[in-house]
């Protein structure tokens, strides 16, 4: 006997070859004998078997069973009305089964211990029932193993077991926890239509051949953390009613979760998908976590439905060419993700978060119902964010079901942030930019806006009918809304910044308006460019870094003509100036009567030429009736001539002369500002 590793029970010495095996047979002694069941004499074995009744406890640890010996044992434990054996406590720890083993329809009424056992040929447990714990820890199955339709009513453990042949657990029922931690499946592993009513533990298991869990049902936690699938893994139509854990799992070939239902959380954090990862028509009712996962091949989420959040933060998509079309009633989180090749994303989602994403090739993001956060994304190739007007069409020609958005007011797409983005290669089409944060973005002047891209507007006078404050309608950035709403005495209607949006002032907003103005000008959209010029001038007027004199000049420019963009304002001032000119001329400017010319001269005493001095009396200030029709006609004539910078030639008083001079200076300028404003609005 080895002194360094003594056997855990008294062992049988029969049949030993001391030179080859110093321990000899490891079989435990049969009660009342000094040998194991395999080495009892025929008489003693028959006597022992005759003493057994159905449901009896047996202990044959370390015993070597041939097919005939096992059959004899099972026959002794079979009831008179059935040929199926019934075991009480069944201890086969470290036992060796040399031939084909059949436990068909056997019943293990108490603990069943097969840990560290070796099945050298086929092992069949079809329709067997384990009413208490079943231990197969570190067991080795060298050939086909079948537990089809078996029922495990208590905890069963196959931790560390090795299945060298095909193994079948099809339609098996695990009523409590099933442990396969660290198990090695060298051939096909089949769990089709199996039912796990307790937790299923496959952590660190290795599937070296095909793994089939098609239509399996996991009613509690299913844990495949760090499992390795070296061949195809099939989970099609499986149902996970609680959390499904595949964190750090490795799928070296295709993995198929088509039509799979995840009713709890689905955790694929740090998982590696070497080939095709198929989640077609899968349903995720809880949060789905794919953070830090790696998809090295195609990724198929066509017609997948996420009822809560789908998280792909820091995920790597090496060769994925398309994601979706899919539906997500919550958020699709791609923050920190990296796309290694050209890709098309087709999503119907409440929100898409792409903060700090990296795009190594061209990309197209087509969306419905979505608010997009693209802050600090990095891309060096053309990238398009576009709203899809019609439902997405699937490969078979049917439309993607969008029942999750039945309460949505519209299918529109909103862009929440472009902060920190280099917009040189960005194209935005048919997207609502009213909530978008732009400060911190670079090359906004190269941003391409296609289709119906809308911006926010100043507060509408609706509901404030009697308020003296009116705002010119124009395109306004969300950040101007936030800045104006934060000022003391702000007028109601400006949108307050949401949490995390941050606040910026005119100094930061002026260059944003300037860049967007240039983008509109390059796109030949002059009215849009005019709106952003207005915003730029507004921010300059309110900025803290300009001199007081310049601010006053800008204020006057704004008040007179809306920075040369509001014809109505310039025309209103022109009309006011003309009325004032007419009134002043009628009251003080037009002389009482037209002065008469007089000639005076002196005749020299000696005769000769007479010299005459022709003079004209100074115009007399008006007295009496000043506001007459005749005087109005004269004043109007003078005023209209002043507008076009002409002199009327009318006799005026000194006051009238100054009034006319002032009119000839200001009114043509106001007329020019009105013409300029009209031009800026109609120019193409």
XYZ file of C-alpha atoms in Angstrom:
684
model
C 0.000 0.000 0.000
C 1.202 3.475 -0.826
C 1.887 5.375 2.373
C 1.746 8.755 0.619
C -1.792 8.308 -0.742
C -3.793 5.731 1.206
C -7.109 4.634 -0.276
C -10.225 6.178 1.320
C -11.731 2.781 2.167
C -10.566 -0.801 2.894
C -9.685 -2.223 -0.476
C -9.777 -5.648 -1.937
C -6.415 -7.427 -2.402
C -7.695 -10.110 -4.756
C -6.537 -10.153 -8.325
C -3.661 -7.781 -7.662
C -0.325 -7.949 -9.373
C 2.054 -6.426 -6.815
C 4.678 -5.769 -9.442
C 2.234 -3.842 -11.659
C -0.106 -2.380 -9.052
C 1.154 -2.128 -5.472
C -2.309 -1.134 -4.301
C -4.224 -3.900 -5.985
C -7.996 -3.799 -6.415
C -9.491 -0.663 -4.917
C -12.950 -2.106 -4.515
C -14.488 -1.673 -1.088
C -15.262 -4.837 0.865
C -18.741 -6.203 0.683
C -20.197 -6.117 4.227
C -19.231 -9.248 6.125
C -16.526 -10.160 3.604
C -12.928 -9.287 2.884
C -13.283 -8.755 -0.853
C -15.114 -6.455 -3.211
C -18.151 -7.564 -5.172
C -16.038 -8.305 -8.234
C -13.778 -10.667 -6.300
C -16.255 -12.531 -4.114
C -16.643 -16.207 -4.705
C -19.704 -17.166 -6.671
C -21.352 -18.555 -3.553
C -20.704 -15.420 -1.488
C -21.774 -13.133 -4.364
C -25.032 -15.014 -4.842
C -25.730 -14.860 -1.131
C -25.052 -11.123 -1.032
C -27.215 -10.371 -4.053
C -30.024 -12.495 -2.644
C -29.986 -10.347 0.485
C -30.702 -7.176 -1.480
C -34.180 -5.782 -1.943
C -35.411 -2.896 -4.178
C -34.337 0.410 -2.681
C -31.471 -1.048 -0.665
C -28.345 0.964 0.028
C -25.240 -0.267 -1.746
C -21.592 0.689 -1.471
C -19.290 -0.509 -4.242
C -16.731 2.244 -4.351
C -13.666 1.430 -6.426
C -15.206 -1.792 -7.724
C -14.701 -2.912 -11.296
C -17.942 -3.898 -13.010
C -18.369 -6.049 -16.034
C -21.663 -5.980 -17.902
C -22.774 -9.269 -16.349
C -21.872 -8.207 -12.815
C -23.766 -4.931 -13.117
C -26.754 -6.718 -14.608
C -26.780 -9.156 -11.678
C -26.703 -6.257 -9.220
C -29.533 -4.448 -10.993
C -31.610 -7.605 -11.165
C -31.268 -8.026 -7.404
C -32.575 -4.468 -6.915
C -35.467 -4.781 -9.371
C -38.980 -5.135 -8.025
C -41.206 -8.098 -8.847
C -43.524 -5.992 -10.970
C -40.825 -4.178 -12.936
C -37.462 -4.932 -14.444
C -36.081 -1.501 -13.483
C -33.646 -1.323 -10.606
C -34.319 0.828 -7.548
C -31.337 2.059 -5.554
C -31.257 3.586 -2.120
C -27.903 5.204 -1.430
C -25.810 4.166 -4.406
C -22.070 4.598 -3.960
C -20.024 3.956 -7.103
C -17.266 6.447 -6.390
C -14.093 5.576 -8.369
C -15.800 2.500 -9.752
C -14.791 1.235 -13.181
C -17.365 0.039 -15.693
C -15.624 -2.072 -18.323
C -18.490 -2.844 -20.653
C -21.667 -1.182 -21.847
C -23.582 0.213 -18.887
C -27.346 0.419 -18.895
C -29.310 2.138 -16.168
C -32.421 2.571 -18.317
C -35.402 3.661 -16.204
C -33.449 2.999 -13.018
C -34.529 4.879 -9.905
C -32.026 6.299 -7.417
C -34.132 7.019 -4.349
C -31.303 8.555 -2.375
C -27.805 9.846 -3.046
C -26.118 8.512 -6.161
C -22.328 8.764 -6.152
C -20.472 8.186 -9.419
C -17.737 10.745 -8.741
C -14.312 9.820 -10.166
C -15.851 6.749 -11.776
C -14.685 5.562 -15.200
C -17.037 4.335 -17.915
C -14.829 2.637 -20.485
C -17.665 1.864 -22.856
C -21.116 3.251 -23.475
C -23.120 4.512 -20.517
C -26.898 4.668 -20.838
C -29.011 6.385 -18.189
C -32.025 7.002 -20.409
C -35.238 7.758 -18.454
C -33.412 7.177 -15.170
C -34.717 9.053 -12.124
C -32.431 10.572 -9.494
C -34.594 11.541 -6.537
C -31.732 12.928 -4.470
C -28.230 14.234 -5.112
C -26.337 12.746 -8.026
C -22.562 13.075 -8.030
C -20.603 12.601 -11.255
C -17.752 14.925 -10.291
C -14.500 14.133 -12.140
C -16.131 11.145 -13.803
C -14.705 9.951 -17.113
C -17.014 8.779 -19.891
C -14.866 7.232 -22.644
C -17.660 6.424 -25.058
C -21.223 7.441 -25.805
C -23.102 8.677 -22.763
C -26.851 8.984 -22.731
C -29.047 10.645 -20.126
C -31.954 11.195 -22.518
C -35.227 11.877 -20.707
C -33.503 11.313 -17.373
C -34.930 13.106 -14.343
C -32.715 14.613 -11.661
C -34.932 15.632 -8.755
C -32.113 16.952 -6.626
C -28.714 18.497 -7.185
C -26.558 16.795 -9.792
C -22.876 17.480 -10.296
C -20.763 16.669 -13.326
C -18.066 19.156 -12.302
C -14.727 18.231 -13.838
C -16.240 15.279 -15.688
C -14.743 14.205 -19.017
C -16.995 13.061 -21.845
C -14.772 11.475 -24.494
C -17.646 10.238 -26.616
C -20.948 11.730 -27.673
C -23.167 12.594 -24.760
C -26.888 13.122 -24.864
C -28.998 14.888 -22.290
C -31.879 15.481 -24.701
C -35.205 16.033 -22.904
C -33.520 15.493 -19.545
C -35.080 17.286 -16.569
C -32.934 18.882 -13.870
C -35.307 19.898 -11.094
C -32.597 21.463 -8.977
C -29.072 22.716 -9.621
C -27.011 21.013 -12.312
C -23.261 21.460 -12.130
C -20.981 20.970 -15.133
C -18.180 23.297 -13.978
C -14.932 22.534 -15.714
C -16.435 19.592 -17.557
C -14.804 18.571 -20.831
C -16.974 17.475 -23.742
C -14.614 15.995 -26.349
C -17.394 14.948 -28.721
C -20.917 16.182 -29.435
C -22.743 17.537 -26.389
C -26.512 17.444 -26.778
C -28.916 19.112 -24.379
C -31.747 19.617 -26.856
C -35.106 20.250 -25.170
C -33.503 19.702 -21.777
C -35.157 21.475 -18.853
C -33.083 23.052 -16.099
C -35.459 23.987 -13.292
C -32.607 24.863 -10.985
C -29.409 26.718 -11.743
C -27.286 25.372 -14.592
C -23.562 25.750 -13.989
C -21.306 25.301 -17.024
C -18.575 27.701 -15.899
C -15.158 26.956 -17.463
C -16.597 23.961 -19.301
C -14.939 23.032 -22.606
C -16.965 21.910 -25.611
C -14.489 20.531 -28.141
C -17.187 19.467 -30.607
C -20.657 20.696 -31.448
C -22.725 21.837 -28.462
C -26.468 21.661 -28.920
C -28.834 23.385 -26.512
C -31.609 23.851 -29.061
C -35.012 24.453 -27.411
C -33.520 23.916 -23.962
C -35.241 25.685 -21.061
C -33.297 27.329 -18.229
C -35.741 28.329 -15.516
C -33.116 29.757 -13.196
C -29.594 31.072 -13.629
C -27.672 29.656 -16.578
C -23.962 30.163 -16.065
C -21.502 29.605 -18.921
C -18.853 32.012 -17.632
C -15.418 31.330 -19.176
C -16.772 28.344 -21.090
C -15.010 27.458 -24.344
C -16.911 26.359 -27.440
C -14.418 25.090 -30.022
C -17.044 24.087 -32.554
C -20.517 25.291 -33.434
C -22.686 26.177 -30.450
C -26.436 25.996 -31.006
C -28.854 27.701 -28.630
C -31.635 28.264 -31.160
C -35.135 28.595 -29.637
C -33.712 28.116 -26.149
C -35.436 29.912 -23.264
C -33.521 31.588 -20.441
C -36.095 32.611 -17.837
C -33.551 34.135 -15.487
C -30.085 35.607 -16.012
C -27.900 33.989 -18.658
C -24.182 34.392 -17.974
C -21.734 33.979 -20.862
C -19.131 36.413 -19.543
C -15.595 35.710 -20.836
C -16.886 32.760 -22.837
C -15.033 31.919 -26.058
C -16.868 30.867 -29.201
C -14.216 29.673 -31.658
C -16.709 28.812 -34.384
C -20.263 29.883 -35.186
C -22.687 30.436 -32.342
C -26.413 30.529 -32.973
C -28.969 32.101 -30.687
C -31.672 32.396 -33.355
C -35.167 32.876 -31.859
C -33.702 32.488 -28.369
C -35.630 34.120 -25.534
C -33.697 35.850 -22.747
C -36.296 36.719 -20.115
C -33.760 37.874 -17.541
C -30.462 39.627 -18.039
C -28.150 38.375 -20.776
C -24.472 38.762 -19.884
C -21.869 38.378 -22.639
C -19.338 40.718 -21.047
C -15.794 40.130 -22.394
C -16.993 37.203 -24.493
C -15.081 36.421 -27.701
C -16.877 35.500 -30.923
C -14.295 34.259 -33.427
C -16.731 33.523 -36.250
C -20.403 34.245 -36.951
C -22.466 35.340 -33.947
C -26.117 34.937 -34.820
C -28.886 36.440 -32.695
C -31.509 36.579 -35.442
C -35.041 37.055 -34.019
C -33.716 36.697 -30.469
C -35.714 38.409 -27.714
C -34.017 40.126 -24.777
C -36.579 41.032 -22.107
C -33.979 42.184 -19.602
C -30.790 44.172 -20.086
C -28.335 42.675 -22.557
C -24.657 43.162 -21.710
C -22.055 42.739 -24.459
C -19.565 45.181 -22.944
C -15.895 44.560 -23.828
C -16.937 41.637 -26.038
C -15.046 40.935 -29.263
C -16.832 40.085 -32.507
C -14.212 38.942 -35.011
C -16.658 37.705 -37.647
C -20.136 38.626 -38.807
C -22.623 39.736 -36.198
C -26.267 39.134 -36.985
C -28.977 40.776 -34.925
C -31.577 40.918 -37.679
C -35.110 41.195 -36.216
C -33.722 40.944 -32.667
C -35.817 42.664 -29.988
C -34.393 44.329 -26.888
C -37.138 45.318 -24.463
C -34.661 47.120 -22.234
C -31.069 48.316 -22.745
C -28.585 46.737 -25.147
C -25.069 47.518 -23.926
C -22.097 47.172 -26.264
C -19.722 49.529 -24.437
C -16.041 49.023 -25.353
C -17.019 46.189 -27.688
C -14.808 45.441 -30.711
C -16.434 44.689 -34.062
C -13.526 43.566 -36.227
C -15.263 42.533 -39.451
C -18.926 43.167 -38.755
C -20.524 44.666 -41.850
C -24.021 45.191 -40.494
C -25.875 45.335 -37.194
C -29.643 45.005 -37.366
C -32.248 45.884 -38.312
C -33.225 45.491 -34.688
C -35.639 47.002 -32.184
C -34.588 48.338 -28.791
C -37.189 49.854 -26.485
C -34.407 51.233 -24.269
C -30.858 52.352 -25.011
C -28.329 50.917 -27.403
C -24.999 51.753 -25.771
C -21.988 51.696 -28.110
C -19.822 54.070 -26.088
C -16.165 53.158 -26.461
C -16.899 50.552 -29.137
C -14.567 50.081 -32.114
C -15.625 49.183 -35.666
C -12.776 47.810 -37.745
C -14.436 47.774 -41.169
C -17.283 49.264 -43.195
C -20.526 48.817 -41.320
C -24.213 49.658 -41.531
C -26.260 50.018 -38.350
C -30.053 49.822 -38.722
C -31.755 50.520 -35.423
C -35.191 51.415 -34.128
C -34.260 52.501 -30.621
C -35.184 55.078 -28.023
C -31.609 56.218 -27.612
C -28.240 55.461 -29.190
C -25.111 56.346 -27.222
C -21.942 56.464 -29.321
C -19.634 58.420 -27.021
C -15.948 57.868 -27.821
C -16.706 55.267 -30.493
C -13.996 54.643 -33.077
C -14.831 54.032 -36.728
C -11.914 52.735 -38.806
C -13.850 52.731 -42.099
C -16.966 54.152 -43.703
C -20.157 53.763 -41.724
C -23.858 54.401 -42.188
C -26.215 54.676 -39.232
C -29.882 54.496 -40.198
C -32.321 55.134 -37.383
C -35.944 55.448 -36.354
C -37.416 56.912 -33.129
C -33.883 57.568 -31.853
C -32.016 60.220 -29.916
C -28.301 59.956 -30.744
C -25.391 61.014 -28.538
C -22.245 61.138 -30.686
C -19.962 63.078 -28.346
C -16.199 62.583 -28.831
C -16.649 59.916 -31.512
C -13.599 59.425 -33.748
C -13.831 58.701 -37.471
C -11.564 59.470 -40.409
C -13.851 58.222 -43.160
C -17.309 59.342 -44.275
C -19.961 58.587 -41.703
C -23.673 59.151 -42.241
C -26.376 59.552 -39.617
C -29.756 59.396 -41.328
C -33.396 59.048 -40.379
C -35.275 56.209 -42.027
C -38.757 57.312 -43.032
C -40.238 53.834 -43.596
C -40.004 50.701 -41.419
C -36.919 48.577 -41.983
C -37.322 45.691 -44.391
C -35.933 42.300 -43.351
C -34.184 39.810 -45.580
C -37.396 37.929 -46.337
C -39.186 41.075 -47.462
C -41.280 41.556 -44.313
C -41.134 44.717 -42.240
C -39.457 44.905 -38.847
C -42.123 44.849 -36.116
C -42.098 48.095 -34.123
C -44.745 47.421 -31.508
C -42.444 48.756 -28.791
C -42.900 52.257 -30.222
C -46.684 52.297 -30.456
C -46.775 55.265 -28.049
C -44.033 57.245 -29.828
C -45.221 60.631 -31.170
C -43.240 60.236 -34.392
C -40.455 58.242 -36.026
C -38.040 61.180 -36.048
C -34.357 61.059 -35.166
C -32.743 63.613 -32.864
C -29.041 64.313 -32.467
C -28.183 65.110 -28.848
C -24.470 65.925 -29.027
C -21.542 66.350 -31.395
C -19.171 67.726 -28.783
C -15.564 66.764 -29.374
C -16.244 65.425 -32.878
C -14.208 66.176 -35.987
C -17.115 66.791 -38.359
C -15.039 66.942 -41.550
C -16.438 63.607 -42.792
C -19.857 63.702 -41.152
C -23.114 63.695 -43.108
C -26.420 64.249 -41.293
C -29.662 63.646 -43.166
C -33.266 64.359 -42.089
C -32.290 64.666 -38.426
C -33.679 67.001 -35.762
C -30.743 69.056 -34.461
C -32.760 71.169 -32.022
C -31.319 69.449 -28.904
C -27.794 69.056 -30.314
C -24.756 70.338 -28.402
C -22.090 71.592 -30.825
C -19.443 73.370 -28.750
C -16.116 71.571 -28.806
C -16.664 70.083 -32.259
C -14.118 70.958 -34.944
C -14.462 71.454 -38.688
C -18.151 72.208 -38.330
C -17.819 74.305 -41.457
C -17.363 71.023 -43.365
C -20.424 69.370 -41.849
C -22.908 68.286 -44.522
C -26.583 68.662 -43.711
C -28.896 66.883 -46.137
C -32.658 66.741 -46.388
C -34.828 68.134 -43.619
C -32.429 68.975 -40.794
C -34.202 71.187 -38.278
C -32.922 73.392 -35.469
C -34.565 74.931 -32.443
C -36.221 78.360 -32.495
C -36.641 81.221 -29.997
C -39.654 81.156 -27.687
C -42.889 81.679 -29.541
C -45.149 84.595 -28.514
C -48.005 82.099 -28.202
C -49.214 82.201 -24.623
C -47.381 85.513 -24.041
C -49.701 87.702 -26.124
C -49.402 90.729 -23.912
C -45.681 90.417 -23.323
C -43.705 93.342 -24.779
C -40.817 90.964 -25.599
C -40.804 89.438 -29.069
C -38.018 87.238 -30.455
C -37.085 87.086 -34.092
C -37.811 83.635 -35.465
C -34.597 81.960 -36.627
C -32.526 78.802 -36.247
C -31.152 78.693 -32.705
C -28.682 76.288 -31.107
C -29.709 74.396 -28.002
C -26.755 75.863 -26.126
C -28.009 79.404 -26.746
C -31.295 78.296 -25.212
C -29.451 77.029 -22.157
C -27.392 80.215 -21.828
C -30.376 82.546 -22.132
C -32.447 80.464 -19.710
C -29.670 80.726 -17.109
C -29.514 84.530 -17.199
C -31.142 86.633 -14.502
C -34.592 87.781 -15.538
C -34.735 85.339 -18.448
C -37.965 85.301 -20.397
C -39.975 82.109 -20.071
C -39.715 79.780 -23.016
C -35.963 79.313 -23.263
C -35.034 75.670 -22.620
C -33.077 74.943 -19.454
C -29.957 72.775 -19.795
C -30.483 69.147 -18.866
C -28.215 67.515 -16.318
C -24.772 66.883 -17.790
C -25.202 69.215 -20.765
C -22.939 71.864 -19.293
C -23.262 75.560 -19.957
C -21.357 77.673 -22.410
C -21.547 81.375 -23.132
C -21.483 83.701 -26.126
C -17.701 83.515 -26.342
C -17.874 79.784 -27.134
C -21.042 79.954 -29.215
C -19.945 82.662 -31.672
C -17.419 80.447 -33.516
C -19.963 77.605 -33.633
C -22.502 79.847 -35.342
C -19.767 81.099 -37.671
C -18.750 77.570 -38.698
C -22.334 76.461 -39.275
C -22.972 79.607 -41.310
C -20.124 78.650 -43.614
C -21.442 75.101 -43.887
C -24.801 76.453 -45.036
C -23.157 78.870 -47.434
C -21.120 76.060 -48.984
C -24.349 74.139 -49.374
C -25.936 77.118 -51.176
C -28.494 77.512 -48.415
C -28.317 81.277 -47.955
C -31.435 81.753 -45.775
C -30.108 79.142 -43.355
C -26.699 80.808 -43.423
C -28.403 84.130 -42.656
C -29.938 82.649 -39.487
C -26.548 81.506 -38.252
C -25.031 84.891 -39.110
C -27.726 86.442 -36.924
C -26.810 84.041 -34.118
C -23.119 84.794 -34.554
C -23.740 88.546 -34.304
C -25.949 88.045 -31.249
C -23.204 86.117 -29.507
C -20.634 88.769 -30.444
C -22.921 91.487 -29.080
C -23.240 89.674 -25.741
C -19.668 88.432 -25.444
C -17.523 89.776 -22.627
C -14.380 90.219 -24.686
C -15.461 93.087 -26.980
C -15.002 96.831 -26.225
C -17.930 98.907 -25.059
C -17.909 100.996 -28.234
C -18.095 97.951 -30.479
C -20.902 96.530 -28.400
C -22.820 99.786 -28.796
C -22.306 99.702 -32.553
C -23.530 96.122 -32.748
C -26.523 96.995 -30.604
C -27.443 99.800 -32.990
C -26.992 97.480 -35.957
C -29.261 94.929 -34.292
C -31.895 97.514 -33.343
C -32.058 99.153 -36.785
C -32.109 96.127 -39.061
C -31.484 92.898 -37.193
C -27.870 92.831 -38.462
C -29.038 93.567 -41.994
C -31.327 90.535 -41.959
C -34.697 91.897 -40.860
C -36.265 93.974 -43.646
C -39.380 94.667 -41.583
C -37.307 96.258 -38.841
C -35.385 98.450 -41.280
C -38.571 99.462 -43.099
C -40.253 100.267 -39.802
C -37.387 102.564 -38.869
C -37.462 104.081 -42.368
C -41.159 104.763 -42.091
C -40.672 106.274 -38.650
C -37.860 108.478 -39.914
C -39.936 109.620 -42.899
C -42.924 110.487 -40.724
C -40.674 112.390 -38.332
C -39.104 114.242 -41.252
C -42.493 115.205 -42.687
C -43.735 116.409 -39.310
C -40.577 118.419 -38.588
C -40.597 120.001 -42.024
C -44.263 120.969 -41.774
C -43.740 122.381 -38.299
C -40.400 124.120 -38.635
C -38.720 123.485 -41.944
C -40.825 124.953 -44.751
C -40.730 128.745 -45.003
C -43.847 130.853 -44.568
C -43.626 132.313 -48.105
C -41.319 131.876 -50.993
C -38.708 134.662 -50.588
C -38.715 137.231 -53.462
C -35.576 138.341 -55.221
C -34.692 142.071 -55.061
C -32.198 144.017 -57.156
C -30.470 147.130 -55.834
C -27.932 149.353 -57.545
C -26.339 152.851 -57.674
C -26.230 155.092 -60.726
C -22.905 156.923 -60.908
C -23.179 160.752 -60.979
C -21.323 160.987 -64.205
C -23.343 158.304 -65.839
C -21.969 154.977 -67.062
C -22.667 151.367 -66.118
C -25.031 150.573 -63.327
C -24.156 147.679 -60.910
C -27.067 145.722 -59.390
C -26.941 143.473 -56.348
C -29.528 140.741 -56.499
C -30.495 139.452 -53.063
C -33.064 137.214 -51.552
C -34.710 137.527 -48.215
C -34.097 134.855 -45.600
C -36.956 132.331 -45.404
C -39.377 133.311 -42.740
C -40.278 130.860 -40.016
C -43.820 129.707 -40.435
C -46.574 131.364 -38.470
C -50.195 130.582 -38.304
C -51.395 127.310 -39.896
C -48.450 124.963 -40.279
C -50.147 121.589 -40.892
C -51.937 122.243 -44.115
C -52.312 120.093 -47.171
C -50.023 122.297 -49.194
C -47.303 122.177 -46.588
C -47.725 118.363 -46.257
C -47.268 117.952 -49.992
C -44.094 119.974 -49.912
C -42.753 118.119 -46.859
C -43.534 114.711 -48.416
C -41.779 115.701 -51.620
C -38.683 116.765 -49.708
C -38.729 113.529 -47.648
C -39.123 111.225 -50.653
C -36.260 112.951 -52.403
C -34.135 112.530 -49.296
C -34.754 108.766 -49.295
C -33.111 108.473 -52.688
C -30.438 110.950 -51.690
C -31.707 113.855 -53.845
C -32.302 117.489 -53.026
C -35.830 118.806 -53.558
C -34.719 122.436 -54.224
C -37.423 123.611 -51.827
C -36.885 126.783 -49.805
C -36.358 125.758 -46.199
C -35.749 127.442 -42.956
C -32.472 126.896 -41.169
C -34.107 124.167 -39.089
C -35.565 122.614 -42.222
C -32.175 122.551 -43.869
C -30.701 120.541 -41.017
C -33.711 118.245 -40.980
C -33.287 117.594 -44.695
C -29.558 116.953 -44.299
C -30.222 114.464 -41.557
C -32.910 112.789 -43.601
C -30.671 112.515 -46.654
C -28.059 110.777 -44.484
C -30.195 108.313 -42.514
C -33.095 107.359 -44.713
C -31.065 106.040 -47.689
C -29.063 103.944 -45.206
C -32.250 102.462 -43.746
C -33.567 101.784 -47.228
C -30.298 100.044 -48.117
C -30.496 97.878 -44.979
C -34.028 96.837 -45.917
C -32.960 95.930 -49.448
C -29.980 93.980 -48.052
C -32.236 92.064 -45.687
C -34.584 91.089 -48.494
C -31.618 90.024 -50.596
C -30.270 87.799 -47.805
C -33.618 86.068 -47.514
C -34.227 85.339 -51.183
C -30.671 84.718 -52.364
C -29.823 81.201 -53.483
